[in-house]
XYZ file of C-alpha atoms in Angstrom:
251
model
C 16.713 -23.365 13.963
C 16.701 -19.890 15.402
C 17.651 -19.793 19.055
C 14.878 -17.346 19.917
C 12.018 -18.803 17.837
C 9.818 -18.979 20.910
C 10.096 -15.242 21.535
C 7.821 -12.626 20.048
C 9.836 -10.660 17.486
C 7.948 -7.508 18.428
C 9.549 -7.728 21.892
C 13.101 -7.947 20.505
C 15.334 -4.906 20.075
C 16.737 -4.167 16.630
C 20.173 -5.219 17.905
C 18.751 -8.611 18.905
C 16.931 -9.013 15.581
C 20.078 -8.210 13.588
C 22.233 -10.547 15.706
C 19.705 -13.337 15.177
C 19.608 -12.651 11.428
C 23.399 -12.720 11.105
C 23.599 -16.012 13.023
C 20.942 -17.508 10.745
C 22.676 -16.192 7.620
C 25.807 -18.112 8.630
C 23.732 -21.290 8.965
C 21.909 -20.531 5.706
C 25.213 -20.392 3.840
C 26.578 -23.565 5.467
C 23.554 -25.833 5.199
C 21.960 -27.562 2.219
C 18.393 -27.232 3.530
C 18.300 -23.459 3.101
C 14.497 -23.046 3.029
C 14.190 -23.551 6.805
C 16.593 -20.715 7.562
C 15.348 -18.436 4.783
C 11.836 -18.389 6.237
C 13.155 -17.389 9.683
C 15.470 -14.742 8.222
C 12.677 -13.150 6.181
C 10.393 -13.077 9.210
C 13.066 -11.250 11.226
C 13.858 -8.937 8.314
C 10.265 -7.703 8.184
C 10.713 -6.174 11.660
C 14.307 -5.008 11.266
C 16.035 -1.744 10.599
C 18.711 -2.271 7.950
C 21.351 -0.165 6.204
C 20.826 1.098 2.663
C 23.628 2.480 0.468
C 22.631 5.484 -1.632
C 23.845 8.664 -3.262
C 21.966 11.635 -1.836
C 21.028 14.290 -4.410
C 20.259 17.687 -2.867
C 19.926 19.582 -6.181
C 16.142 19.911 -5.926
C 15.969 19.946 -2.133
C 13.756 22.534 -0.461
C 13.880 23.657 3.155
C 10.706 23.591 5.231
C 11.789 24.838 8.640
C 13.816 22.058 10.219
C 13.121 19.615 7.387
C 14.405 19.138 3.844
C 11.979 18.080 1.129
C 12.561 16.630 -2.349
C 15.872 15.030 -1.429
C 16.495 12.261 -3.971
C 18.058 8.949 -2.947
C 19.863 7.094 -5.728
C 20.328 3.590 -4.385
C 23.111 1.277 -5.452
C 22.397 -1.847 -7.500
C 24.596 -4.960 -7.606
C 24.434 -7.935 -9.950
C 24.356 -11.532 -8.786
C 25.891 -14.557 -10.530
C 22.896 -14.739 -12.883
C 23.219 -11.033 -13.772
C 20.042 -10.136 -11.896
C 19.978 -6.545 -10.630
C 19.670 -6.596 -6.851
C 19.142 -3.862 -4.268
C 21.843 -4.404 -1.612
C 20.899 -4.070 2.050
C 23.120 -4.626 5.065
C 22.406 -5.891 8.565
C 25.261 -3.907 10.138
C 28.209 -1.676 9.272
C 30.545 -4.650 9.825
C 29.108 -6.197 6.651
C 30.108 -3.209 4.464
C 33.652 -3.026 2.997
C 35.429 0.275 3.688
C 36.160 0.967 0.011
C 32.472 0.477 -0.809
C 31.243 2.657 2.059
C 33.413 5.564 0.889
C 31.250 6.011 -2.222
C 27.816 6.133 -0.582
C 25.775 7.601 2.201
C 24.760 4.778 4.526
C 21.211 5.219 5.756
C 19.433 3.166 8.417
C 15.841 2.464 7.360
C 12.956 0.150 8.145
C 13.087 -2.914 5.905
C 9.685 -2.031 4.422
C 11.361 0.982 2.755
C 13.596 -1.460 0.880
C 10.623 -3.668 -0.036
C 8.854 -0.585 -1.406
C 11.880 0.418 -3.480
C 12.156 -3.089 -4.887
C 8.466 -3.239 -5.767
C 8.308 0.225 -7.316
C 11.309 -0.128 -9.625
C 11.199 -2.269 -12.754
C 15.011 -2.214 -12.999
C 15.425 -4.118 -9.717
C 14.919 -7.886 -9.641
C 15.119 -8.357 -5.880
C 16.970 -7.717 -2.621
C 20.252 -9.180 -1.481
C 21.260 -9.158 2.176
C 24.964 -8.533 2.893
C 26.161 -9.038 -0.725
C 29.876 -8.764 0.127
C 29.959 -11.330 2.928
C 27.664 -14.314 3.454
C 24.723 -13.139 1.393
C 21.129 -14.212 0.847
C 19.071 -13.129 -2.195
C 15.326 -12.451 -2.158
C 14.102 -12.503 -5.755
C 10.886 -10.820 -6.835
C 8.009 -13.141 -7.631
C 7.983 -13.326 -11.442
C 5.123 -14.384 -13.697
C 6.522 -16.233 -16.732
C 3.298 -15.958 -18.735
C 3.666 -12.851 -20.984
C -0.106 -12.411 -21.247
C -0.550 -12.383 -17.475
C 2.451 -10.075 -17.124
C 0.580 -7.427 -19.084
C -2.529 -7.904 -16.960
C -0.617 -7.764 -13.681
C 1.282 -4.662 -14.745
C -1.987 -2.783 -15.192
C -3.173 -3.713 -11.718
C 0.113 -4.026 -9.855
C -0.531 -1.103 -7.490
C -4.172 -1.857 -6.703
C -3.767 -4.485 -3.976
C -0.557 -6.321 -3.152
C 0.339 -8.653 -0.291
C 3.993 -9.182 0.643
C 4.810 -12.409 2.472
C 8.304 -13.792 3.143
C 9.746 -11.446 0.542
C 7.312 -12.472 -2.197
C 4.680 -10.196 -3.748
C 1.173 -11.449 -4.438
C -0.903 -9.243 -6.732
C -4.544 -9.766 -5.740
C -6.760 -9.357 -8.792
C -9.617 -11.766 -8.065
C -12.268 -11.752 -5.350
C -12.882 -13.352 -2.959
C -9.227 -14.138 -2.254
C -8.362 -16.856 0.251
C -5.361 -17.792 2.379
C -5.158 -21.228 3.938
C -3.477 -24.598 4.152
C -4.786 -26.210 0.961
C -6.881 -25.321 -2.080
C -6.617 -21.556 -1.509
C -5.158 -18.664 -3.504
C -2.155 -18.546 -1.174
C -1.333 -21.949 0.284
C 0.713 -22.279 3.484
C 1.141 -25.969 4.168
C 1.613 -25.778 7.935
C -0.355 -27.544 10.659
C -1.142 -24.278 12.460
C -2.947 -22.917 9.375
C -6.620 -23.788 8.910
C -7.825 -25.187 5.578
C -9.406 -21.850 4.607
C -7.966 -19.557 7.252
C -8.659 -16.021 6.025
C -10.852 -14.462 3.332
C -10.366 -11.109 1.587
C -13.073 -9.402 -0.469
C -13.517 -6.143 -2.367
C -16.862 -4.469 -1.733
C -18.188 -0.920 -2.180
C -14.703 0.377 -2.990
C -13.182 -1.130 0.167
C -10.796 -4.016 0.748
C -12.088 -6.211 3.547
C -10.624 -9.104 5.522
C -12.354 -11.664 7.732
C -11.125 -14.615 9.747
C -12.871 -17.781 8.560
C -13.387 -19.280 12.045
C -9.778 -20.479 12.000
C -8.241 -22.471 14.842
C -5.345 -20.098 15.558
C -6.834 -16.774 14.536
C -6.009 -13.771 12.365
C -4.684 -10.407 13.568
C -4.646 -7.038 11.828
C -2.124 -4.564 13.255
C -1.893 -6.706 16.375
C -5.655 -6.867 17.006
C -7.279 -10.308 16.958
C -10.212 -10.485 14.551
C -13.504 -11.931 15.654
C -14.496 -14.849 13.404
C -16.553 -13.825 10.349
C -16.487 -10.131 11.394
C -15.204 -8.011 8.453
C -12.480 -5.382 8.920
C -11.467 -2.759 6.333
C -7.809 -2.834 5.256
C -5.607 0.138 4.367
C -2.130 0.379 2.875
C 0.600 -0.386 5.398
C -1.586 -2.648 7.534
C -0.047 -5.898 8.725
C -1.924 -9.195 8.738
C -0.666 -11.912 11.089
C -2.050 -15.399 10.566
C -1.827 -17.922 13.405
C 0.794 -15.700 15.096
C 3.295 -17.049 12.543
C 2.729 -15.821 8.988
C 2.901 -12.054 8.409
C 1.591 -10.240 5.349
C 2.065 -6.552 4.610
C -0.690 -4.776 2.679
C -0.036 -2.316 -0.157
C -3.068 -0.550 -1.643
C -3.287 2.181 -4.258
C -5.674 4.388 -2.268
């Protein structure tokens, strides 16, 4: 397991997060029980700054004082062994071959930027961390039912939760998160049976802690049991100080 599991990730520097991720990636690629390491890596990734390879197109760029607007980033795409199209991200410059780096601008970004790119583009099937060394893929959550695919596509930008690299399109209310019998099930002892409830009311998306044992936080603030809080895009939900969800809303 991770050597710093007991520490709060928010108190770690990006250097420490990246070092921890790279150590875990080595274990992930050596071990057969990959799920244990994948969960820890994804949790670290959500707080990390990573490196994105892209062509920068300045053709339509406009200057606004010190800033440039309408600069277009054309990100690279690599294919895995199953021919899936993956957005490559890198934990450090050491993971990028010199001949590859020569063809791109290398940009350090928050990992959520990469999640957003993956979610917004239909031609990308997922993310892959360090594709040229010891890599780890994070595939988009796919619905194999063609009827539901059409339904989800129509509502995909309304309300989405991202957890451990997977996207959950919320299109029913109330929506529950808990240990068993809920819309999102997390089978861990620290999760209450019905831990958190989300509802849509009067044009607002609302969350409430369902008197859970270990609590629910929104943007670091502990919710009072049964007291509703309005959610906005970009908010982070932390359940039992362990399971983080990022909120995406078409507002």
